[in-house]
CSV table of C-alpha atoms (C1' of nucleotides) in Angstrom, one decimal:
chain,number,residue,atom,x,y,z
A,1,MET,CA,27.8,-16.0,44.8
A,2,ASP,CA,30.3,-18.8,46.2
A,3,ALA,CA,33.6,-16.9,45.9
A,4,VAL,CA,35.6,-20.1,46.4
A,5,ALA,CA,37.2,-22.4,43.8
A,6,ARG,CA,38.0,-19.5,41.4
A,7,PHE,CA,41.9,-19.3,40.7
A,8,PRO,CA,43.5,-18.2,44.1
A,9,GLY,CA,41.3,-15.6,45.5
A,10,THR,CA,42.9,-13.1,48.0
A,11,ARG,CA,40.8,-14.9,50.8
A,12,GLU,CA,42.3,-18.2,50.1
A,13,GLN,CA,45.7,-16.6,49.8
A,14,LEU,CA,45.3,-15.2,53.3
A,15,LEU,CA,44.3,-18.6,54.5
A,16,VAL,CA,47.2,-20.1,53.1
A,17,ALA,CA,49.7,-17.5,54.2
A,18,ALA,CA,48.2,-17.3,57.8
A,19,ARG,CA,48.2,-20.9,58.4
A,20,GLU,CA,52.0,-20.9,57.9
A,21,ARG,CA,52.6,-18.0,60.1
A,22,PHE,CA,50.5,-19.1,62.8
A,23,ALA,CA,52.1,-22.8,62.6
A,24,ALA,CA,55.7,-21.1,62.6
A,25,HIS,CA,55.0,-18.5,65.2
A,26,GLY,CA,51.8,-18.9,67.1
A,27,PHE,CA,48.7,-16.7,67.5
A,28,ALA,CA,50.6,-14.0,69.6
A,29,GLY,CA,53.8,-14.1,67.7
A,30,THR,CA,52.1,-13.7,64.5
A,31,SER,CA,51.3,-10.3,63.2
A,32,LEU,CA,48.6,-9.3,60.8
A,33,SER,CA,50.9,-7.1,58.9
A,34,ASP,CA,53.1,-10.0,58.0
A,35,ILE,CA,50.2,-12.2,56.7
A,36,ALA,CA,49.1,-9.3,54.6
A,37,HIS,CA,52.5,-8.7,53.2
A,38,ASP,CA,53.0,-12.3,52.2
A,39,VAL,CA,50.0,-12.0,50.1
A,40,GLY,CA,50.9,-8.5,48.7
A,41,ILE,CA,48.4,-6.5,50.5
A,42,ARG,CA,48.4,-3.8,53.4
A,43,ARG,CA,46.7,-4.9,57.0
A,44,PRO,CA,43.6,-3.0,56.8
A,45,SER,CA,42.7,-4.7,53.5
A,46,LEU,CA,43.2,-8.1,55.1
A,47,LEU,CA,40.7,-6.9,57.9
A,48,HIS,CA,38.4,-6.3,54.9
A,49,HIS,CA,38.3,-10.0,54.2
A,50,PHE,CA,38.4,-11.3,57.8
A,51,PRO,CA,36.8,-9.1,60.6
A,52,SER,CA,39.5,-9.6,63.1
A,53,LYS,CA,42.7,-11.6,63.5
A,54,GLU,CA,40.9,-14.0,65.9
A,55,ALA,CA,38.5,-14.6,63.0
A,56,LEU,CA,41.3,-15.3,60.6
A,57,TYR,CA,42.6,-17.9,63.2
A,58,ARG,CA,39.4,-19.7,63.4
A,59,ALA,CA,39.3,-19.7,59.7
A,60,VAL,CA,42.4,-21.3,59.6
A,61,LEU,CA,41.7,-23.8,62.1
A,62,LEU,CA,38.2,-24.7,60.5
A,63,ASP,CA,40.0,-25.5,57.4
A,64,GLU,CA,42.2,-28.0,59.0
A,65,PHE,CA,39.6,-29.7,61.0
A,66,THR,CA,37.4,-30.2,58.0
A,67,ASP,CA,40.5,-32.4,56.6
A,68,TRP,CA,40.9,-34.0,60.2
A,69,ILE,CA,37.3,-35.0,59.8
A,70,SER,CA,37.5,-36.4,56.5
A,71,LEU,CA,40.4,-38.7,57.7
A,72,VAL,CA,38.2,-40.2,60.5
A,73,ASP,CA,35.4,-40.8,58.0
A,74,GLN,CA,38.2,-42.6,55.8
A,75,ALA,CA,39.4,-44.6,58.7
A,76,LYS,CA,35.9,-46.2,58.8
A,77,ARG,CA,36.9,-48.5,55.8
A,78,GLY,CA,39.7,-50.8,56.3
A,79,PRO,CA,40.4,-53.4,58.9
A,80,ARG,CA,37.7,-53.8,61.6
A,81,GLU,CA,39.4,-55.2,64.5
A,82,GLY,CA,42.6,-56.3,66.2
A,83,TRP,CA,46.0,-55.3,65.4
A,84,PRO,CA,45.3,-54.7,61.8
A,85,ARG,CA,43.0,-52.0,62.3
A,86,ALA,CA,45.1,-50.4,65.0
A,87,GLU,CA,48.1,-50.4,62.5
A,88,ALA,CA,45.8,-49.0,59.7
A,89,ILE,CA,44.6,-46.0,62.3
A,90,LEU,CA,48.3,-45.5,63.1
A,91,LEU,CA,49.4,-45.1,59.6
A,92,ALA,CA,46.6,-43.0,58.5
A,93,THR,CA,47.3,-40.7,61.6
A,94,PHE,CA,51.0,-40.6,60.7
A,95,THR,CA,50.2,-39.9,56.9
A,96,PHE,CA,47.8,-37.1,57.7
A,97,PHE,CA,50.0,-35.2,60.2
A,98,GLU,CA,52.8,-35.5,57.8
A,99,GLU,CA,50.8,-33.8,55.2
A,100,HIS,CA,49.7,-31.2,57.8
A,101,SER,CA,52.5,-30.3,59.4
A,102,ALA,CA,51.0,-27.0,60.0
A,103,LEU,CA,48.2,-28.2,62.1
A,104,VAL,CA,50.7,-30.5,64.1
A,105,ARG,CA,52.3,-27.1,65.2
A,106,ILE,CA,49.3,-25.2,65.6
A,107,PHE,CA,48.1,-27.8,68.2
A,108,ARG,CA,51.1,-27.6,70.1
A,109,TRP,CA,50.8,-24.1,70.5
A,110,GLU,CA,47.4,-24.2,71.4
A,111,ALA,CA,48.4,-26.8,74.2
A,112,LEU,CA,51.3,-24.6,75.3
A,113,GLU,CA,50.0,-20.9,75.1
A,114,GLY,CA,46.3,-21.6,75.1
A,115,GLY,CA,45.5,-19.6,71.9
A,116,PRO,CA,42.1,-18.2,71.1
A,117,ILE,CA,40.4,-21.2,70.4
A,118,LEU,CA,40.8,-22.1,73.9
A,119,ARG,CA,42.0,-25.4,75.1
A,120,GLU,CA,38.6,-26.3,76.5
A,121,GLU,CA,37.1,-25.3,72.8
A,122,LEU,CA,39.9,-27.4,71.3
A,123,ALA,CA,39.3,-30.1,73.8
A,124,GLN,CA,35.6,-30.6,72.6
A,125,VAL,CA,36.8,-31.5,69.2
A,126,LEU,CA,39.3,-34.0,70.5
A,127,HIS,CA,37.3,-35.5,73.1
A,128,PRO,CA,34.9,-37.7,71.1
A,129,LEU,CA,37.9,-38.8,68.7
A,130,PHE,CA,40.0,-39.7,72.1
A,131,GLU,CA,36.7,-41.4,73.7
A,132,ARG,CA,36.3,-43.5,70.5
A,133,ALA,CA,40.0,-44.5,70.2
A,134,VAL,CA,39.9,-45.3,74.0
A,135,ALA,CA,36.6,-47.5,73.6
A,136,PHE,CA,38.3,-49.4,70.4
A,137,LEU,CA,41.1,-50.3,72.4
A,138,GLU,CA,39.5,-51.7,75.6
A,139,ARG,CA,37.2,-53.4,73.3
A,140,GLU,CA,40.0,-55.3,71.7
A,141,MET,CA,41.7,-55.8,74.7
A,142,ASP,CA,38.8,-57.5,76.4
A,143,ALA,CA,38.6,-59.8,73.3
A,144,GLY,CA,42.2,-60.6,74.0
A,145,ARG,CA,43.2,-59.3,70.3
A,146,LEU,CA,45.2,-56.9,71.7
A,147,GLN,CA,47.8,-57.1,74.6
A,148,ARG,CA,46.6,-55.1,77.7
A,149,HIS,CA,47.7,-51.8,78.4
A,150,ASP,CA,46.4,-48.7,80.1
A,151,ALA,CA,44.0,-47.4,77.1
A,152,ARG,CA,43.8,-43.9,77.9
A,153,ASN,CA,47.5,-43.7,78.3
A,154,LEU,CA,48.2,-45.6,75.2
A,155,VAL,CA,46.3,-43.2,72.9
A,156,LEU,CA,48.4,-40.4,74.4
A,157,THR,CA,51.7,-42.2,73.7
A,158,GLY,CA,50.5,-42.9,70.2
A,159,TYR,CA,49.5,-39.1,69.5
A,160,GLY,CA,52.6,-38.2,71.3
A,161,ALA,CA,55.2,-40.7,69.4
A,162,ILE,CA,53.6,-39.1,65.9
A,163,LEU,CA,53.1,-35.5,66.9
A,164,SER,CA,56.1,-34.9,68.9
A,165,TYR,CA,58.1,-36.1,66.1
A,166,PHE,CA,56.7,-33.7,63.7
A,167,SER,CA,56.5,-30.8,66.1
A,168,ASP,CA,60.0,-31.3,67.3
A,169,ALA,CA,61.4,-31.7,64.0
A,170,PRO,CA,63.4,-28.4,64.1
A,171,LEU,CA,65.2,-29.4,67.2
A,172,ILE,CA,65.8,-32.9,66.0
A,173,THR,CA,67.6,-31.5,62.9
A,174,ALA,CA,70.1,-30.8,65.1
A,175,LEU,CA,70.4,-34.0,67.0
A,176,VAL,CA,70.9,-36.2,63.8
A,177,GLU,CA,72.6,-35.6,60.6
A,178,GLU,CA,69.8,-36.3,57.9
A,179,ASP,CA,66.8,-34.1,57.9
A,180,PRO,CA,64.1,-35.5,59.7
A,181,LEU,CA,61.4,-34.5,57.5
A,182,GLY,CA,63.1,-35.8,54.5
A,183,PRO,CA,61.4,-38.8,52.9
A,184,ALA,CA,63.9,-41.6,54.0
A,185,GLU,CA,63.6,-40.5,57.6
A,186,LEU,CA,59.9,-40.3,57.3
A,187,ARG,CA,59.9,-43.9,56.0
A,188,ARG,CA,62.2,-44.7,59.0
A,189,ARG,CA,60.3,-43.0,61.7
A,190,ARG,CA,57.0,-44.4,60.2
A,191,ARG,CA,58.3,-48.0,60.4
A,192,HIS,CA,59.8,-47.4,63.6
A,193,VAL,CA,56.3,-46.3,65.1
A,194,ILE,CA,54.4,-49.2,63.5
A,195,ASP,CA,56.9,-52.0,64.8
A,196,PHE,CA,57.3,-50.5,68.1
A,197,PHE,CA,53.6,-50.5,69.0
A,198,ARG,CA,53.2,-54.0,67.1
A,199,GLU,CA,55.6,-55.2,69.7
A,200,ALA,CA,54.1,-53.8,72.6
A,201,LEU,CA,50.5,-54.4,71.4
A,202,VAL,CA,50.3,-57.9,69.7
A,203,PRO,CA,49.3,-60.7,72.2
B,1,MET,CA,81.2,-12.0,95.8
B,2,ASP,CA,78.9,-15.1,95.7
B,3,ALA,CA,75.5,-13.2,95.8
B,4,VAL,CA,73.9,-16.6,95.8
B,5,ALA,CA,72.9,-18.7,98.7
B,6,ARG,CA,71.5,-15.5,100.8
B,7,PHE,CA,67.9,-15.3,102.0
B,8,PRO,CA,65.7,-15.2,98.9
B,9,GLY,CA,67.9,-12.4,97.2
B,10,THR,CA,66.1,-10.1,94.6
B,11,ARG,CA,68.0,-11.9,91.8
B,12,GLU,CA,67.1,-15.3,92.7
B,13,GLN,CA,63.3,-14.4,93.1
B,14,LEU,CA,63.5,-12.9,89.6
B,15,LEU,CA,64.8,-16.2,88.4
B,16,VAL,CA,62.1,-18.2,89.9
B,17,ALA,CA,59.4,-16.1,88.8
B,18,ALA,CA,60.9,-15.5,85.3
B,19,ARG,CA,61.1,-19.4,84.9
B,20,GLU,CA,57.6,-19.7,85.7
B,21,ARG,CA,56.4,-17.2,83.2
B,22,PHE,CA,59.0,-18.2,80.3
B,23,ALA,CA,57.3,-21.8,80.8
B,24,ALA,CA,54.0,-20.5,81.0
B,25,HIS,CA,54.0,-18.1,77.9
B,26,GLY,CA,57.3,-18.5,76.1
B,27,PHE,CA,59.8,-16.1,75.7
B,28,ALA,CA,57.8,-13.7,73.3
B,29,GLY,CA,54.7,-14.1,75.3
B,30,THR,CA,56.2,-13.1,78.7
B,31,SER,CA,56.8,-9.3,79.5
B,32,LEU,CA,59.2,-8.1,81.9
B,33,SER,CA,56.6,-6.1,83.8
B,34,ASP,CA,54.9,-9.3,84.8
B,35,ILE,CA,58.1,-10.8,86.1
B,36,ALA,CA,59.3,-7.5,88.0
B,37,HIS,CA,55.6,-7.5,89.4
B,38,ASP,CA,55.8,-11.0,90.7
B,39,VAL,CA,58.8,-9.8,92.8
B,40,GLY,CA,57.3,-6.5,93.7
B,41,ILE,CA,59.6,-4.2,91.9
B,42,ARG,CA,59.3,-2.3,88.8
B,43,ARG,CA,60.4,-3.2,85.3
B,44,PRO,CA,63.8,-0.8,85.4
B,45,SER,CA,64.9,-2.5,88.6
B,46,LEU,CA,64.5,-5.8,87.0
B,47,LEU,CA,66.9,-4.6,84.4
B,48,HIS,CA,69.3,-3.5,86.7
B,49,HIS,CA,69.7,-7.3,87.8
B,50,PHE,CA,69.7,-8.6,84.2
B,51,PRO,CA,70.8,-6.4,81.4
B,52,SER,CA,68.2,-7.8,79.0
B,53,LYS,CA,65.4,-10.0,78.8
B,54,GLU,CA,67.5,-12.2,76.5
B,55,ALA,CA,70.3,-12.5,79.2
B,56,LEU,CA,67.5,-13.3,81.8
B,57,TYR,CA,66.1,-16.3,79.9
B,58,ARG,CA,69.7,-17.5,79.6
B,59,ALA,CA,70.4,-17.3,83.2
B,60,VAL,CA,66.9,-19.4,83.5
B,61,LEU,CA,68.1,-21.9,81.3
B,62,LEU,CA,71.5,-22.3,82.6
B,63,ASP,CA,69.9,-23.0,86.2
B,64,GLU,CA,67.6,-25.7,84.8
B,65,PHE,CA,70.6,-27.1,82.6
B,66,THR,CA,72.7,-27.5,86.0
B,67,ASP,CA,69.9,-29.8,87.3
B,68,TRP,CA,69.6,-31.6,84.4
B,69,ILE,CA,73.3,-32.2,84.4
B,70,SER,CA,73.3,-33.9,87.7
B,71,LEU,CA,70.6,-36.0,86.6
B,72,VAL,CA,72.8,-37.4,84.3
B,73,ASP,CA,75.6,-38.1,86.7
B,74,GLN,CA,73.1,-39.4,89.2
B,75,ALA,CA,72.3,-41.9,86.4
B,76,LYS,CA,75.6,-43.4,86.3
B,77,ARG,CA,74.7,-45.4,89.6
B,78,GLY,CA,72.3,-47.9,89.2
B,79,PRO,CA,72.0,-51.1,87.1
B,80,ARG,CA,74.7,-51.1,84.4
B,81,GLU,CA,72.9,-53.2,81.4
B,82,GLY,CA,69.9,-54.4,80.1
B,83,TRP,CA,66.1,-53.7,80.7
B,84,PRO,CA,66.8,-52.7,84.4
B,85,ARG,CA,69.0,-49.9,83.2
B,86,ALA,CA,66.7,-48.7,80.5
B,87,GLU,CA,63.8,-48.8,83.2
B,88,ALA,CA,65.9,-47.0,85.7
B,89,ILE,CA,66.5,-44.3,83.1
B,90,LEU,CA,62.9,-44.0,81.9
B,91,LEU,CA,62.0,-43.9,85.7
B,92,ALA,CA,64.7,-41.1,86.9
B,93,THR,CA,63.7,-39.2,83.4
B,94,PHE,CA,60.1,-39.1,84.4
B,95,THR,CA,60.7,-38.2,87.9
B,96,PHE,CA,63.2,-35.4,86.7
B,97,PHE,CA,60.5,-33.9,84.4
B,98,GLU,CA,57.9,-34.3,87.0
B,99,GLU,CA,60.0,-32.0,89.5
B,100,HIS,CA,61.1,-29.4,86.5
B,101,SER,CA,58.0,-29.1,84.5
B,102,ALA,CA,58.9,-25.5,83.7
B,103,LEU,CA,61.9,-27.2,81.8
B,104,VAL,CA,59.4,-29.3,79.8
B,105,ARG,CA,57.6,-26.4,78.7
B,106,ILE,CA,60.5,-24.2,77.9
B,107,PHE,CA,62.0,-27.2,75.9
B,108,ARG,CA,58.7,-27.0,73.8
B,109,TRP,CA,58.6,-23.2,73.3
B,110,GLU,CA,62.1,-23.6,72.3
B,111,ALA,CA,61.3,-26.1,69.9
B,112,LEU,CA,58.3,-24.4,68.3
B,113,GLU,CA,59.4,-20.8,68.7
B,114,GLY,CA,63.1,-20.9,68.3
B,115,GLY,CA,63.6,-18.6,71.3
B,116,PRO,CA,66.6,-16.7,71.7
B,117,ILE,CA,68.8,-19.8,72.8
B,118,LEU,CA,68.4,-20.8,69.4
B,119,ARG,CA,67.6,-24.6,68.6
B,120,GLU,CA,71.2,-24.9,67.7
B,121,GLU,CA,72.4,-24.0,70.8
B,122,LEU,CA,70.1,-26.0,72.9
B,123,ALA,CA,70.9,-28.9,70.6
B,124,GLN,CA,74.5,-28.7,71.3
B,125,VAL,CA,73.7,-29.4,75.0
B,126,LEU,CA,71.2,-32.2,74.1
B,127,HIS,CA,73.3,-34.0,71.5
B,128,PRO,CA,76.0,-35.7,73.6
B,129,LEU,CA,73.1,-37.1,75.8
B,130,PHE,CA,71.1,-38.2,72.9
B,131,GLU,CA,74.2,-39.9,71.2
B,132,ARG,CA,75.2,-41.9,74.5
B,133,ALA,CA,71.4,-42.9,74.8
B,134,VAL,CA,71.6,-44.5,71.1
B,135,ALA,CA,75.0,-46.1,72.0
B,136,PHE,CA,73.7,-47.8,75.0
B,137,LEU,CA,70.6,-49.1,73.4
B,138,GLU,CA,72.6,-50.3,70.6
B,139,ARG,CA,75.2,-52.2,72.7
B,140,GLU,CA,72.2,-53.9,74.9
B,141,MET,CA,70.5,-54.7,71.2
B,142,ASP,CA,73.7,-56.4,69.8
B,143,ALA,CA,74.2,-58.3,73.0
B,144,GLY,CA,70.7,-59.9,72.9
B,145,ARG,CA,69.5,-57.8,76.2
B,146,LEU,CA,67.1,-55.9,74.4
B,147,GLN,CA,64.8,-56.3,71.6
B,148,ARG,CA,66.1,-54.7,68.5
B,149,HIS,CA,64.8,-51.6,67.6
B,150,ASP,CA,65.7,-48.3,65.6
B,151,ALA,CA,67.5,-46.9,68.5
B,152,ARG,CA,67.4,-43.3,67.5
B,153,ASN,CA,63.8,-43.4,67.1
B,154,LEU,CA,63.4,-45.1,70.2
B,155,VAL,CA,65.1,-42.5,72.0
B,156,LEU,CA,62.9,-40.0,70.4
B,157,THR,CA,59.7,-41.7,71.2
B,158,GLY,CA,60.7,-42.2,74.7
B,159,TYR,CA,61.6,-38.7,75.3
B,160,GLY,CA,58.4,-38.0,73.4
B,161,ALA,CA,56.3,-40.3,75.5
B,162,ILE,CA,57.3,-38.6,78.9
B,163,LEU,CA,57.8,-34.8,77.8
B,164,SER,CA,54.4,-34.6,75.7
B,165,TYR,CA,52.7,-35.8,78.7
B,166,PHE,CA,53.8,-33.0,80.8
B,167,SER,CA,53.8,-30.4,78.2
B,168,ASP,CA,50.4,-31.1,77.0
B,169,ALA,CA,48.9,-31.7,80.3
B,170,PRO,CA,46.5,-28.6,80.2
B,171,LEU,CA,44.8,-30.0,76.8
B,172,ILE,CA,44.8,-33.5,78.6
B,173,THR,CA,43.1,-31.9,81.4
B,174,ALA,CA,40.0,-31.1,79.0
B,175,LEU,CA,40.3,-34.8,77.6
B,176,VAL,CA,40.1,-36.9,80.6
B,177,GLU,CA,38.3,-36.2,84.0
B,178,GLU,CA,41.2,-36.3,86.4
B,179,ASP,CA,43.8,-33.9,87.0
B,180,PRO,CA,46.8,-35.4,84.6
B,181,LEU,CA,49.4,-33.9,87.1
B,182,GLY,CA,47.8,-35.2,90.2
B,183,PRO,CA,49.5,-37.8,91.9
B,184,ALA,CA,47.2,-40.7,91.2
B,185,GLU,CA,47.6,-39.8,87.7
B,186,LEU,CA,51.0,-39.3,87.3
B,187,ARG,CA,51.6,-42.7,89.0
B,188,ARG,CA,49.7,-44.2,86.3
B,189,ARG,CA,51.3,-42.5,83.6
B,190,ARG,CA,54.6,-43.7,84.9
B,191,ARG,CA,53.5,-47.1,85.2
B,192,HIS,CA,52.0,-47.2,81.6
B,193,VAL,CA,55.2,-45.7,80.3
B,194,ILE,CA,57.3,-48.4,82.0
B,195,ASP,CA,55.1,-51.2,81.2
B,196,PHE,CA,54.7,-50.1,77.7
B,197,PHE,CA,58.5,-50.0,77.0
B,198,ARG,CA,59.4,-53.0,78.7
B,199,GLU,CA,56.5,-55.0,76.4
B,200,ALA,CA,58.4,-53.6,73.4
B,201,LEU,CA,62.1,-53.9,74.7
B,202,VAL,CA,62.4,-57.1,76.9
B,203,PRO,CA,63.3,-60.1,74.4
C,1,DC,C1',22.9,3.9,25.6
C,2,DG,C1',24.2,6.7,29.3
C,3,DT,C1',23.9,7.9,34.3
C,4,DT,C1',23.3,6.6,38.9
C,5,DG,C1',24.3,4.1,42.9
C,6,DA,C1',25.7,0.1,45.5
C,7,DC,C1',29.5,-2.7,46.2
C,8,DT,C1',34.3,-4.8,46.2
C,9,DA,C1',38.9,-4.4,47.3
C,10,DC,C1',42.4,-1.8,48.3
C,11,DC,C1',44.8,2.5,50.2
C,12,DT,C1',46.9,6.0,53.9
C,13,DA,C1',46.4,7.8,58.5
C,14,DC,C1',45.2,7.7,63.2
C,15,DG,C1',43.8,6.0,68.1
C,16,DG,C1',44.9,3.6,72.0
C,17,DG,C1',47.9,0.3,74.0
C,18,DT,C1',51.8,-2.3,75.1
C,19,DA,C1',56.6,-4.0,74.7
C,20,DG,C1',61.9,-3.4,75.9
C,21,DG,C1',65.2,-0.4,77.0
C,22,DT,C1',67.6,4.4,78.9
C,23,DA,C1',68.0,8.7,81.6
C,24,DG,C1',68.5,10.7,85.9
C,25,DA,C1',66.9,11.2,90.7
C,26,DT,C1',66.4,9.4,95.3
C,27,DA,C1',67.3,6.6,99.3
C,28,DG,C1',69.7,3.5,102.0
C,29,DC,C1',74.1,1.2,103.6
C,30,DC,C1',79.3,0.2,104.3
D,1,DG,C1',82.0,9.7,99.8
D,2,DG,C1',80.9,6.1,97.3
D,3,DC,C1',77.9,1.9,96.0
D,4,DT,C1',73.6,-0.5,95.4
D,5,DA,C1',69.1,-0.9,94.6
D,6,DT,C1',65.1,1.2,93.5
D,7,DC,C1',62.0,4.7,91.5
D,8,DT,C1',59.4,7.9,87.9
D,9,DA,C1',59.4,9.5,83.4
D,10,DC,C1',60.5,9.1,79.0
D,11,DC,C1',62.1,7.1,74.4
D,12,DT,C1',61.3,4.1,70.2
D,13,DA,C1',59.0,0.4,67.7
D,14,DC,C1',55.3,-2.4,67.4
D,15,DC,C1',50.8,-4.2,67.7
D,16,DC,C1',45.4,-4.6,66.5
D,17,DG,C1',41.8,-2.1,65.0
D,18,DT,C1',38.9,2.0,62.9
D,19,DA,C1',38.1,5.9,60.0
D,20,DG,C1',37.9,7.8,55.9
D,21,DG,C1',38.8,8.0,50.9
D,22,DT,C1',39.6,6.1,46.2
D,23,DA,C1',39.7,3.5,42.3
D,24,DG,C1',37.2,-0.1,39.4
D,25,DT,C1',33.0,-3.2,38.5
D,26,DC,C1',28.5,-4.1,37.7
D,27,DA,C1',23.6,-4.1,37.6
D,28,DA,C1',19.3,-1.0,37.3
D,29,DC,C1',16.9,2.5,35.3
D,30,DG,C1',15.4,6.4,32.7
DNA sequence: CGTTGACTACCTACGGGTAGGTAGATAGCC
DNA sequence: GGCTATCTACCTACCCGTAGGTAGTCAACG
């Protein structure tokens, strides 16, 4: 039967532990023993639930992507055009990554080391999202509802402004006094991103 | 005596090879055998020049930091205030990282995996640069020569806009058709960053 | 009702590979 | 002779994955 939605079955515990380990140390830097130990079993027992390290990794990413897709669907509601829509997308993206910081770090690991979900494979998922964002921006710029910019680079800048903050948080901690992931600093960052893009985008 | 500035001594060859390897695969993902092989010697011979893997890594970063400091000194020339100065700094930073893409990737690795040069240690170098940038921005905003923004977050956004592009280039490759590090795309990115920040910063 | 057989989840032990680091020998150069 | 740079051979530690064994559960069947 469906083994999901029981208490926290071993398999689900393993997925959570693996997500945190992969996010913290990347694919190559994570050992199956550590993950198994987090859950309180031995490594071979882990391999009873997932046939290989790579399979476990893919399962983790599949979980995260599911949440990601739900965000995209959710973004279909809300304002339809102009800056209000751009703002809504920025806000939703910020909030999503705020709540899925592990995904941010896994993305960065993938981009850097090219994990088993090779860059190409990951890019296949990101490509349509990227194209949709570019199309939206170009349409709004053509209509004069947004200031004209290089749409492709604009999307990259937007993602970078959000992703970098979360992925570089450990480094930023040593740069500023407050915890960059604390509620006050997160609010401050969110407002900055919105204000900054509005200043550049609203005609 | 000073062993530098000979032809390309083995030590210097090792530093270059190590820089590329560490940038490509991070500290943990790089093996000394690979570095030694790049130079044409065996691993124990490498350890004759550098007592440990960590020592080699630190030597690489020291080299890069030297170039970085020279950039900061160089930035003291040029415009003194307002958007022209901000633009000059952005341009110099962009050009520097364009020419030191290995450093970009090593930075990202450090932020992610917390390499042997612990984040704190790296942050000690970055902290004064960060504070100086914040002070400049706040002074210019107070004087009304730049649009008001959250100075600290503005610096982070600026660095993110430049660093992310270079460090994520492998991923971006699969997102757009052209090579993001080719001359045309680099020119395009540079112009976008400048335009975007001018739009948000010029009063 | 009791026994058998399949299944699940875990274990210990091992094999094959790779990592960083060390010891000691060798060859060339001042 | 002494110093430098390199080598081969070795060590320990860790990795992933597999083999084989052991409890416990649960359903089917005589």
